[in-house]
Every structure is written in C-alpha cells, then in structure tokens.
XYZ file of C-alpha atoms in Angstrom:
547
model
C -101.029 88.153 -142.316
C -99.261 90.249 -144.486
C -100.043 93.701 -145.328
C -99.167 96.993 -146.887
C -99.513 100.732 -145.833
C -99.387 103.770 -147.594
C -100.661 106.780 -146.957
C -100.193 109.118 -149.716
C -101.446 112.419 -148.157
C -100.343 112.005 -144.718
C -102.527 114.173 -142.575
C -102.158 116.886 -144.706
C -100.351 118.670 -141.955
C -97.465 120.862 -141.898
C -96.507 120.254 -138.680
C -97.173 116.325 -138.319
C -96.509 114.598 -141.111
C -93.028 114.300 -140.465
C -94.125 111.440 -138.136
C -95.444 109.373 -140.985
C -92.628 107.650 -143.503
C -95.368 106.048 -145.674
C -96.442 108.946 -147.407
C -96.061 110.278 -150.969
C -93.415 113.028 -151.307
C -94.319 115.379 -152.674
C -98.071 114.434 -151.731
C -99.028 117.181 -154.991
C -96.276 116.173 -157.560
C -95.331 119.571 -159.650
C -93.890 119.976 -163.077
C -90.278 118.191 -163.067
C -90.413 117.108 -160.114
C -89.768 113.154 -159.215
C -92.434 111.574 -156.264
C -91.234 109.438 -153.614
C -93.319 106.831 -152.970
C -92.840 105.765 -149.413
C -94.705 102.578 -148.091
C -94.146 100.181 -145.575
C -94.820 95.998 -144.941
C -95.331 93.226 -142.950
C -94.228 91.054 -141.827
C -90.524 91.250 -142.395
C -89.090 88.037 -144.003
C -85.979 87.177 -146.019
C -86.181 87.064 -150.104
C -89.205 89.910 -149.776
C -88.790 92.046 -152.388
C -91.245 95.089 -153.170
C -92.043 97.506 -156.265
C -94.780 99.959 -158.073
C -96.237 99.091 -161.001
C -96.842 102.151 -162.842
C -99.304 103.380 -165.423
C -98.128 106.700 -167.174
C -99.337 107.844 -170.431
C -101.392 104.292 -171.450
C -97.389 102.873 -170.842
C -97.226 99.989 -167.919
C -94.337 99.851 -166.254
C -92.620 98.190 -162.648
C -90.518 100.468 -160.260
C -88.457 98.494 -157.853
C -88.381 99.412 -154.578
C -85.679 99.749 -151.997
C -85.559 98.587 -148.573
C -85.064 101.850 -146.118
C -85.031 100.405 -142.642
C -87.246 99.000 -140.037
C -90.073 100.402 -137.892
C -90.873 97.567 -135.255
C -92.240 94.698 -137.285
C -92.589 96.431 -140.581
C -90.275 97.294 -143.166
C -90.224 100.880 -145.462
C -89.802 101.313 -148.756
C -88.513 103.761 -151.272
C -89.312 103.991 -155.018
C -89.054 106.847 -157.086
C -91.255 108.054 -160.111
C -89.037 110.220 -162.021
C -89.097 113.408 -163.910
C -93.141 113.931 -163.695
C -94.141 116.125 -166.777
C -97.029 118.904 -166.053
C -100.591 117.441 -166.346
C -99.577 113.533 -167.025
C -102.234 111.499 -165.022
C -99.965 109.033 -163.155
C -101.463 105.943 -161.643
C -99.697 103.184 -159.774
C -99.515 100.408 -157.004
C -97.554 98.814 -154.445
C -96.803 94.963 -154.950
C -94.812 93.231 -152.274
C -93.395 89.355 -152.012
C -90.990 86.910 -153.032
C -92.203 86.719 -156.633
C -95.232 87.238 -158.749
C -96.637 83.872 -156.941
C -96.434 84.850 -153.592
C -97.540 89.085 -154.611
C -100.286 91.021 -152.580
C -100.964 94.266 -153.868
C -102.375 97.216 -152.642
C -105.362 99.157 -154.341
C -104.568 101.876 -157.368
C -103.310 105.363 -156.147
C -103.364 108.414 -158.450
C -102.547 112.103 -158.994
C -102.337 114.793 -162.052
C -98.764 116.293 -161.782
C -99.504 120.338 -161.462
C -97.382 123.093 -162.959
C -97.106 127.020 -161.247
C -98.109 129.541 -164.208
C -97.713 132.762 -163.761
C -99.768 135.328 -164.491
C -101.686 138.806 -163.621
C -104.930 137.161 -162.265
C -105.126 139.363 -158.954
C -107.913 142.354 -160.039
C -107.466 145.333 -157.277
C -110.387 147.786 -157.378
C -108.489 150.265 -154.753
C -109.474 148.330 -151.727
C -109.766 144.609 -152.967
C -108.302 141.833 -154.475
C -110.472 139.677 -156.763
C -109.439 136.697 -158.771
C -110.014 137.950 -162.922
C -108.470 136.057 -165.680
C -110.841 137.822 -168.715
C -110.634 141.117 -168.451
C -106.912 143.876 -168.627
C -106.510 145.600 -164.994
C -103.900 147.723 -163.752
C -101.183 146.573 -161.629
C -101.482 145.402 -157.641
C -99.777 147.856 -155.701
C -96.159 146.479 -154.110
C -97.032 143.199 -155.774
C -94.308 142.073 -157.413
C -95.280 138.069 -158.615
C -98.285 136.062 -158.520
C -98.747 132.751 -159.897
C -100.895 129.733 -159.708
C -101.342 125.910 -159.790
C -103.413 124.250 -162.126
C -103.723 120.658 -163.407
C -104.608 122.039 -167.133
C -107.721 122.614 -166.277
C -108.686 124.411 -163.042
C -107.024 126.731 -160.630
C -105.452 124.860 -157.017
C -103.339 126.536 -155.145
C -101.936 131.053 -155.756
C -99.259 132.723 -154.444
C -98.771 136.439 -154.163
C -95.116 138.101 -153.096
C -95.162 141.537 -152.564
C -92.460 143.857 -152.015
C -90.959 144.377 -148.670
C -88.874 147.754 -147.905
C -85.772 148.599 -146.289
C -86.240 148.345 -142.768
C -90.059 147.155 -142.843
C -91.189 145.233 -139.561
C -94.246 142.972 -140.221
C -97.020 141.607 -137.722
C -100.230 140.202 -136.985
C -101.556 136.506 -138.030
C -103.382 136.301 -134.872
C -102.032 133.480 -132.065
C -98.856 133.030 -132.569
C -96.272 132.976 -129.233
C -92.622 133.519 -130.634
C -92.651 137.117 -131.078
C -94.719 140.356 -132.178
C -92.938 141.032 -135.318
C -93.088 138.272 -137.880
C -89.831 136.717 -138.187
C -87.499 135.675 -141.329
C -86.812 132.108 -141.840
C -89.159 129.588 -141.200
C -92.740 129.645 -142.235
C -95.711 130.785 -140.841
C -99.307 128.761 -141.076
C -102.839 130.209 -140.735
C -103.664 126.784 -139.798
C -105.917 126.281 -136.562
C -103.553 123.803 -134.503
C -103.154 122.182 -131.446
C -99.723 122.343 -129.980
C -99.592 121.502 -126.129
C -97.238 124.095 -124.720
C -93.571 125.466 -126.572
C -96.353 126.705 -129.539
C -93.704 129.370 -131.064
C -94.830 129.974 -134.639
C -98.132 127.415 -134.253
C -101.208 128.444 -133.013
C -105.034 127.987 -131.764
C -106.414 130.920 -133.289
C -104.381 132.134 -136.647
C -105.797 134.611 -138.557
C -105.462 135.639 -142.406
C -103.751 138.898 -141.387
C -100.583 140.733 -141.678
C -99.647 144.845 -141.252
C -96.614 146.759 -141.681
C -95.114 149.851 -140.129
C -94.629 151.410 -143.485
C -98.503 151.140 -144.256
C -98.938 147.690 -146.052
C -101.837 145.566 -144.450
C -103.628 142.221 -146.205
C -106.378 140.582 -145.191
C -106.711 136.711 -146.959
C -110.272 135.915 -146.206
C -110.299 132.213 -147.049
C -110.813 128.985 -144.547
C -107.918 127.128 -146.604
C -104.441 127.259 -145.111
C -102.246 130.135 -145.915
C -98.468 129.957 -145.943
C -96.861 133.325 -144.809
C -92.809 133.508 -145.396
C -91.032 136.794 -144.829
C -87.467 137.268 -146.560
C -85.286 140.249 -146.000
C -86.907 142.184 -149.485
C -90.318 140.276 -150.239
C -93.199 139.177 -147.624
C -95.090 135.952 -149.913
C -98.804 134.132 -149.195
C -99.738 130.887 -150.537
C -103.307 129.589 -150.258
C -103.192 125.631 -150.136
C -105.968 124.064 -150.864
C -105.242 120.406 -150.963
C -106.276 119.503 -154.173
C -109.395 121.678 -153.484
C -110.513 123.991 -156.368
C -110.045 127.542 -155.764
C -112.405 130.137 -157.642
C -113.515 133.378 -157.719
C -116.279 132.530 -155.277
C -114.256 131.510 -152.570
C -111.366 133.970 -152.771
C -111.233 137.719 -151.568
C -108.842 139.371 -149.960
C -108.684 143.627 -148.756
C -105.212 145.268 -149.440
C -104.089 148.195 -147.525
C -101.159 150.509 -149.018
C -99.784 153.826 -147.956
C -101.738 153.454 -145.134
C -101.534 153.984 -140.742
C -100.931 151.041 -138.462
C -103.764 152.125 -136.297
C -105.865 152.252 -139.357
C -105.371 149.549 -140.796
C -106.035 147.385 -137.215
C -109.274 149.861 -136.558
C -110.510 148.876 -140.398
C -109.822 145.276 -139.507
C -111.689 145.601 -136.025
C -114.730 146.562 -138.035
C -114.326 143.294 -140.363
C -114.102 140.726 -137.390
C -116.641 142.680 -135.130
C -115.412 141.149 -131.769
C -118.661 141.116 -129.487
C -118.065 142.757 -126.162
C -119.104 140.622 -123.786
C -120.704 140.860 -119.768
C -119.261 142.949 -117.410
C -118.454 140.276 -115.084
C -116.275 138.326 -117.698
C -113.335 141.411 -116.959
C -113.039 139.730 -112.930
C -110.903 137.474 -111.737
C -111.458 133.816 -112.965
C -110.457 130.498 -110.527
C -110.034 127.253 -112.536
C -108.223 123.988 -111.790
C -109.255 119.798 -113.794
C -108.369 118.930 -109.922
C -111.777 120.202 -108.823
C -113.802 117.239 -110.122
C -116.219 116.619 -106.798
C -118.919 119.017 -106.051
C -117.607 118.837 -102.294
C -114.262 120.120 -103.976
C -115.713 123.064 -105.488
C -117.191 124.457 -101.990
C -114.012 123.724 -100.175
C -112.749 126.267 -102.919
C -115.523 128.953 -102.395
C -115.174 128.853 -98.762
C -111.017 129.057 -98.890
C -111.892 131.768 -101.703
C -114.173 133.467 -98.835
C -111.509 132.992 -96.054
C -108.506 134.639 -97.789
C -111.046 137.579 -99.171
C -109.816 136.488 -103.108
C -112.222 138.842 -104.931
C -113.617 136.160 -107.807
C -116.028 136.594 -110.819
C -115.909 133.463 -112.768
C -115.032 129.756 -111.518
C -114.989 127.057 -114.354
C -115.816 123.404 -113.639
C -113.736 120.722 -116.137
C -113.966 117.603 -114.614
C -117.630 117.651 -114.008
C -118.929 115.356 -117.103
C -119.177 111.369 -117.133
C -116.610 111.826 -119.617
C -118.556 109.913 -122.440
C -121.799 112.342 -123.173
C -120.283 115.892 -121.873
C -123.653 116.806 -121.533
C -124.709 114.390 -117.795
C -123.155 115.052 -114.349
C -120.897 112.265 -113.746
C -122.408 109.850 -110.521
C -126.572 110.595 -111.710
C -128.621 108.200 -111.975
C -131.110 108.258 -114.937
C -133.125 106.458 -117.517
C -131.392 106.299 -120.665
C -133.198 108.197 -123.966
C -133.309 107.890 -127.643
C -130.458 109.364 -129.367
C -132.839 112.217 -130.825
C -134.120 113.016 -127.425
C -132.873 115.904 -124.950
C -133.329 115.728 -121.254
C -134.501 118.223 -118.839
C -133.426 118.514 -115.171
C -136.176 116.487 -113.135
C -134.460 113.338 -115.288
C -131.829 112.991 -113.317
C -131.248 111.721 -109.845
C -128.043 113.028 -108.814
C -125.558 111.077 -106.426
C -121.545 111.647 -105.618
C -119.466 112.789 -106.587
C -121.895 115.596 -107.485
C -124.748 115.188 -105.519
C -126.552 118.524 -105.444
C -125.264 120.633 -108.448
C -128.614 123.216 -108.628
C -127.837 123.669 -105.128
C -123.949 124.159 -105.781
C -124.598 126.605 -108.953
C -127.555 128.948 -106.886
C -124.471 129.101 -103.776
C -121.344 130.424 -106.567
C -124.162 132.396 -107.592
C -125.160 134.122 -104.188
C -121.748 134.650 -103.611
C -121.626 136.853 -107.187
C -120.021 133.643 -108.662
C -120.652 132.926 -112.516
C -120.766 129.238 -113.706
C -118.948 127.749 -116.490
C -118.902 124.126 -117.630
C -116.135 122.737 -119.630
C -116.860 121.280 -123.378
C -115.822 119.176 -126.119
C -117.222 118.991 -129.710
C -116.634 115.555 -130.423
C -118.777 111.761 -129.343
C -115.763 110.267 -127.664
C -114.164 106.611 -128.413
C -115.027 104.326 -125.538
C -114.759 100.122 -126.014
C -117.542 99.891 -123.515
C -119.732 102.896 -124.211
C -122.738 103.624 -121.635
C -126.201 102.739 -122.848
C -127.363 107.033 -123.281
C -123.242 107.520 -125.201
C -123.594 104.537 -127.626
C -127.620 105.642 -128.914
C -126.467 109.218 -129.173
C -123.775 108.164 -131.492
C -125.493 105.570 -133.300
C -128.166 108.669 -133.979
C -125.802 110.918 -134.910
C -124.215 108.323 -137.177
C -127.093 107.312 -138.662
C -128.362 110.835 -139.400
C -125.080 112.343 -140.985
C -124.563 114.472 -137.895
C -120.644 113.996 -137.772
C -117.693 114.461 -140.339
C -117.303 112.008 -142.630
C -115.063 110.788 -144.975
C -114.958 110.754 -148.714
C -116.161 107.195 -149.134
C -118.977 108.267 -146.898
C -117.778 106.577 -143.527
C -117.626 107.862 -140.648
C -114.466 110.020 -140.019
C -112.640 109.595 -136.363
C -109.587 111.454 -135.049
C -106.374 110.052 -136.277
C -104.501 108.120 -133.736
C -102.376 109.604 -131.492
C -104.207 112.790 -131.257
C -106.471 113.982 -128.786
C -109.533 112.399 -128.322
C -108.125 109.980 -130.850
C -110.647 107.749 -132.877
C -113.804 109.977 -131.210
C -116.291 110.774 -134.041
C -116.355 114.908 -134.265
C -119.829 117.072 -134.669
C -120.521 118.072 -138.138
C -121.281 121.862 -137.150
C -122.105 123.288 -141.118
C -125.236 120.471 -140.620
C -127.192 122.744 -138.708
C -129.579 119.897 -137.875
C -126.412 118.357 -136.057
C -125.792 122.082 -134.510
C -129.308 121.885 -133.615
C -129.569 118.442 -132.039
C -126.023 118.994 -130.002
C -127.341 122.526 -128.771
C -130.454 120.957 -127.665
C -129.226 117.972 -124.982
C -127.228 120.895 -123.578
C -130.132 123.529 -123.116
C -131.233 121.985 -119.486
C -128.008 123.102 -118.457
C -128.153 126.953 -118.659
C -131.933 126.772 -118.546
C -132.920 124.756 -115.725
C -129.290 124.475 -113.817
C -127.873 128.291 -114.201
C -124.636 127.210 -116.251
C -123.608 131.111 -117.455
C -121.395 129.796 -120.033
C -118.912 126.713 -121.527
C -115.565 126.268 -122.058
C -115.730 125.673 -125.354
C -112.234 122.946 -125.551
C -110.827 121.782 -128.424
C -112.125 122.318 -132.208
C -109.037 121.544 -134.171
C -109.798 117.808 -135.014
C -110.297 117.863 -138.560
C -107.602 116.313 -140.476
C -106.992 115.136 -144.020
C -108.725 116.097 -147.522
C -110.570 113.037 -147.879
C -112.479 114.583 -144.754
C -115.726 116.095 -144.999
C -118.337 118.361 -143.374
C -121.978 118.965 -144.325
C -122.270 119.684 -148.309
C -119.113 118.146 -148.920
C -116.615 121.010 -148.500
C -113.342 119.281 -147.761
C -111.410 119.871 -144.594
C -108.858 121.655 -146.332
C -111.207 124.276 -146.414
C -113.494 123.465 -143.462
C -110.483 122.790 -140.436
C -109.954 126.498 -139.963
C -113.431 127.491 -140.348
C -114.863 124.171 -137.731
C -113.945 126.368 -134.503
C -116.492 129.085 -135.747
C -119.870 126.551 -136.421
C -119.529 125.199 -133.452
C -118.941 128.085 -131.455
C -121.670 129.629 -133.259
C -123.990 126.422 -132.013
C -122.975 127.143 -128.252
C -123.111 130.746 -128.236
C -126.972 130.054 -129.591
C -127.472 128.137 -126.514
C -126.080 130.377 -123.580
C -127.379 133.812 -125.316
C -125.941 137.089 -125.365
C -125.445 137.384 -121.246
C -123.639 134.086 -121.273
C -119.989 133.504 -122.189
C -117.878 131.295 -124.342
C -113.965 130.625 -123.379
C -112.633 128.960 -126.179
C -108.981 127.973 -127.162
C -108.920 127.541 -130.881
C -110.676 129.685 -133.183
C -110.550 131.851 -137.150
C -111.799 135.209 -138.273
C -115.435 135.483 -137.467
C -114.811 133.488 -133.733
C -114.527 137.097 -131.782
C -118.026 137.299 -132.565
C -119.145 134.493 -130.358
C -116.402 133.795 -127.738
C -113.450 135.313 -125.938
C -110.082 133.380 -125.555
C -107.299 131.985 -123.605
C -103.909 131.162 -125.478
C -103.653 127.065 -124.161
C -102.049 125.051 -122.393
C -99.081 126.514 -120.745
C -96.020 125.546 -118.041
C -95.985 127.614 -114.994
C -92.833 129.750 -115.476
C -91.971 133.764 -116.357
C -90.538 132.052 -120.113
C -94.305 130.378 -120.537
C -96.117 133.289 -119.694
C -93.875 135.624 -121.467
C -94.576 133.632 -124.415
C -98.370 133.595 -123.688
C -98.853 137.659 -123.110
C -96.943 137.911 -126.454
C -99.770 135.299 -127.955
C -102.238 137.443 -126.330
C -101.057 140.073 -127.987
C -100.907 139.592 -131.316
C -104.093 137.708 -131.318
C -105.169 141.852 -130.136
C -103.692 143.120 -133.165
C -105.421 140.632 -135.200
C -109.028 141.651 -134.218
C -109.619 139.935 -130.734
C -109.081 141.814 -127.932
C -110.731 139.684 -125.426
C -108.188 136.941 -124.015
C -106.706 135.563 -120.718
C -104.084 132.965 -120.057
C -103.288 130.815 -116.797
C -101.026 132.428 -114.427
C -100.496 129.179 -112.611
C-alpha cells in the first residue's frame, strides 16, 4: 500500500517537534518568509518521484520535491514555497509516484501567511495592561516595542520587550530546575510539560510570572503559551496562540514598576491565593510504586514502627487494576453501566489486596493518612475489562473526553505517556461530575484522605479540543487546574491533593512535588532550586523525593 504523511503542525510543541521531519516549517508562515514542506512516503521504490501542487492567488502551480533521506521504510521529502507575501491564502498538496498514472495524493492543506505590525495596542491604567486599539493612551512604562500578528483581519499572536537595566537579575516563571535567576540565551516556555528527569528550563508547573531586583514584576494571565527570552538589555514575552484568536477578552496582564521584590511576590501571593492545607500534610511522607500488595504496605508500617520513623502521610501507586483507576486491583465484582458509580459493599476483595478498609482504619490508628495515586485519562488497553470498555464507551458517547476538531475522539500521541488513552474533558463539568462520582466510595466509605493527582499534561495539538471548543493551545496549561478542581471537590477541604503538573490558580486546590527525579546531590540540587522558584511564583507548598 502506498501512502503519504504529513503533519503540518507537528504537536505544536516546542520541545518535541524536533522528532517529527514531516512537518511544515514554519508551521505559521510570516511575511517573506519561504515554508518548507516536509512529508514523507511509502514504500520506497525506484523512478518515485514526488511534488506539491500549489494554489496561490487563483494561480495553479507544481513544486517538485526532493528526496532527503530515509526513515526505515519511508522516504522524506523537501519542497519549498517561496517568498510568501503577508495575507496570501496558500493552498496545496502532496502528489507522489512515477507519473501522473501511477499519482496518489494526499488531501488539501492550507494557511494565511501572517505579518508582525507594530503598534501601541498595550493600554496601562497604572496597574494593568489591557489590549486597546481605539482610543490614544500614554506610554507603558520600560516598554520599549510591542507588536502583533494578524492575518489582515484579526489579532494571533503579541509580543512585548521591555527594557532591561544594567545589572538587572530576573526570576520567577514558576517550576523551572536550572537556576533561580532567569538565564540569557535560550528560551523559556510557560508551557505545562512533562520532562522525565534533567527538566532544566522545562517544567510541570510554569507560571506567567517574572520579577526583578530593580522593581519590574509582570504577571501574563493567559492559558496560551508564553515565550520568555532575556538578552543582556531587553527581557521580551510572546503569547502564542496557535492560530487561536487573541482579544481583549482573553488577555490581561498586571505590571509592576519602581516597585519591592517582596512586594511584588506578596501582591502576587494574593492573586494565586495558595490554600493552606491540614496540619498533618507538613510530616514526613513514605512512598515507593514497589508497594503494590496490601501485605507490602503492612510490612512497611511495621518496619516504619520498628525503626521509630516518625510518618504522617504514606501514598499507595500501584494499588489500581490499572485500566479504571478507580477498583482495587484482585476484587471481584459485577460490572456496571458506564453512567453508574459503585459503593463499597460492591466489591468482594481478594489478593493482592484483600482487606483494604481494614488496611486504611490500621495507617489510620497508627496517625497514618491515606493517599491513592491518580490519572486523568481512560487508558488504551487491546483487551479492555468488561467495567473499562462501558465506562469509555459512556464517556465517548456523551462528549466526556477531548476531542478533536473533526469531532473524534482525541488520544495521546504516540510515544507519550499513556499513549493513545482517551483524556477527561475537565471544562465539561458533567464529565468532572461523572469522574468525581465513581471515585466518591473511596474517601467516603474506604477513608482515602487524599490522591495523587499524576499526570495532566496530555493535551497536544490545536486541532484538540475541550468542552465549548476552546483549542488546546489555550486549554493545555489551564487542563491541570479543571481537573484538580474535580478532585479537590471530591476529598474536601481536610483532604489533600499532591499533584505534579499544574498553572496559576492550581495552589488553590493542591500542593506539589517537582517530578520525577534520579537519586543523587546534582538531582536534588536541581529539584530544591525547582522548589524554589515555584515559591517565588505563588506556591509555597511543595516536596520532592529524597530517594
């Protein structure tokens, strides 16, 4: 069979997309600029020849392509649409054989070519920024450009540069593990990511935040991903949206100038209102995935007992049948309708947990709290159990996950965690709702003081959507908040969330550890300095493995 693959956007990523060569660069084609079409085929066979046919201002044209190099069993290819002019709809496919005859061709891509314009949109009323294009307004302080990208018609992506001075350190952005002062060079993302271990400039919980020590501070309060790069005189931001329109409505930002560290961080703290959470969260914690037998857990309490470890919290991963997240793995139950929730006395519980009530009241009598690990996504099995496959036929059927712009079902991209598993759609709150819901017997009925809340970075690509269409370029960043929001709903204000990822608003609703880590002084060097500036950034409630 022969085929051909493009994808134009990639994943959207700044970090990933590297990894795929059939992608359009650059994916949003700017005035002057010419747009690599990358694409690859199959099967490889002498006398193949491949091109674009092109359709630019009502003109029909063909672009030959050229043969880059081979990736297994398919061939890439290179051809270039040249010198794009600023707001030219350009249209165009991939054909690929040994002659018109013999051609398969792929479906029609398109994109408006974009131009920067500059201009003195930003509106500062002495403590905010507002996007105004009517009306005459004074200038921003220490800004010294701002521009943005339009297609002719609508505003896309802005960036704002503002003056850095002599000698002017820079920090905050929330999670990131290189250093506490923001470094020249390469850029930083706000861009909620998962990077297991060696994060450096890339992390869980970014926030839209940056202070100086000469009393500049900016606050970006947007879900779309914001590119921060620091030069030895200017400091810029870009919002990306992805092809996303940006307006007034969802852009605001609070500027800080001639103005004290500590001030600006206690103003900040007031925005992000972290929640302080139980007492007993601020004890020692005992966690290992090893522990994944309920007779493994009590061989732990009692070695805990016998060495006199003082211990507040233990966490249980490995405790799930690994398909719902939601069922001890060994019961023994009858199987419900997707929509339905069950309640303790459903279960018959056998090995490898066979008495978990009993095993949750002992941690407890010993002044133990209980926390269950989570995911927010129905995972990918080829042989789902009966209960998995009708909750995510339910969920399917009811728009309760992400989708995608052609109204399918959207699944992880390959190669990423918990690849091809269908992901909650939190902003549905009937979704919220229905996932809260088959978790409630566990804090309830069981005891279970709280969840690991896992994961949360899965959305990827602007043809993905969550509830109300709001694209992932928006919604990725903003995803770790709904659902933490969901969970918090469920375990109440005496329970606890432990979350890795998160955004502005997620101090409200859960405390933190900074990932996945190596045991070694370098690793937790690195993680102390994450911990760190995710405190400066409005979250002081974190922890990180110390083995």
């Amino acid at each position: 069979m022969r085929k051909i693959q493009h994808i134009p956007f990639g994943l959207d990523d700044p970090y990933l997309d590297v990894a795929y060569s059939e992608r359009r660069i650059p994916t949003d084609p700017t005035d002057g600029e010419n747009v690599n079409v990358y694409f690859k085929t199959l099967p490889m066979e002498a006398g193949q020849r491949a091109w674009l046919e092109v359709l630019r201002n009502d003109v029909a044209y063909r672009i030959r392509a050229q043969y880059q190099y081979n990736e297994g069993e398919w061939a890439l290819w290179n051809a270039v649409i040249p010198s794009c002019r600023a707001f030219e709809k350009i249209k165009y496919r991939i054909g690929f054989g040994k002659g018109d005859c013999t051609a398969i061709y792929s479906e029609w891509y398109s994109f408006i070519v974009k131009k920067w314009m500059e201009d003195s949109f930003i509106k500062y009323d002495g403590r905010n920024l507002f996007i105004d294009h009517e009306s005459e307004h004074d200038k921003v302080p220490r800004l010294i450009r701002s521009r943005f990208l339009t297609d002719g018609k609508a505003m896309y992506d802005i960036e704002l540069i503002f003056k850095r001075k002599q000698g002017e350190n820079f920090y905050g952005l929330g999670e990131h593990y290189d250093s506490l002062e923001l470094s020249a060079g390469s850029p930083y993302y706000v861009y909620v990511f998962d990077q297991y271990k060696v994060q450096q400039k890339r992390g869980y919980a970014p926030i839209p935040f940056v202070f100086s020590d000469m009393g500049f501070g900016l606050f970006l309060n947007t879900g779309f991903r914001t590119k921060v790069l620091l030069s030895e005189d200017t400091i810029s931001f870009t919002i990306q949206t992805l092809g996303t329109l940006l307006t007034p409505n969802n852009f605001n930002a609070k500027l800080w100038v001639d103005t004290k560290p500590y001030e600006i961080i206690s103003d900040f703290y007031k925005i992000v209102a972290p929640e302080l959470p139980p007492i007993w969260v601020f004890g020692p914690w005992v966690s290992a995935n090893e522990w994944n037998t309920q007779e493994k857990i009590e061989q732990t309490l009692e070695k805990l007992r016998t060495l006199d470890l003082p211990t507040s919290v233990l966490v249980i991963e490995a405790w799930s049948d690994e398909q719902t997240f939601y069922i001890f793995n060994g019961a023994e139950y009858k199987p419900k309708k997707g929509c339905d929730s069950f309640k303790l006395k459903d279960f018959t519980f056998r090995p490898p947990w066979p008495d978990p009530k009993a095993m949750v009241d002992k941690l407890h009598s010993q002044g133990i709290k209980v926390l269950l690990w989570q995911i927010p996504v129905l995972k990918h099995e080829d042989k789902p159990s009966v209960q998995h496959k009708n909750d995510m036929d339910f969920a399917e059927k009811n728009a309760y996950v992400v989708s995608k712009g052609n109204g399918e079902s959207y699944r992880i991209p390959k190669g990423r965690w918990f690849e091809e598993s269908l992901v909650i759609d939190f902003f549905n709150v009937n979704a919220a709702e229905w996932w809260k819901k088959k978790r409630e017997y566990l804090v309830n009925e069981l005891g279970i003081d709280g969840f690991k809340t896992d994961g949360g970075e899965h959305l990827w690509g602007r043809n993905t959507h969550v509830c109300q269409n709001k694209s992932a370029a928006e919604a990725r960043n903003i995803y770790p908040e709904k659902y933490f929001e969901s969970a918090k709903k469920m375990v109440g204000r005496n329970g606890v969330l432990f979350s890795r990822s998160g955004y502005i608003n997620s101090p409200k609703f859960t405390i933190f550890w900074v990932g996945d880590e190596d045991s070694s002084f370098e690793a937790m060097k690195s993680n102390l300095i994450a911990g760190l500036n995710v405190s400066l950034s409005g979250n002081p409630f974190w922890g990180w493995d110390i083995a």
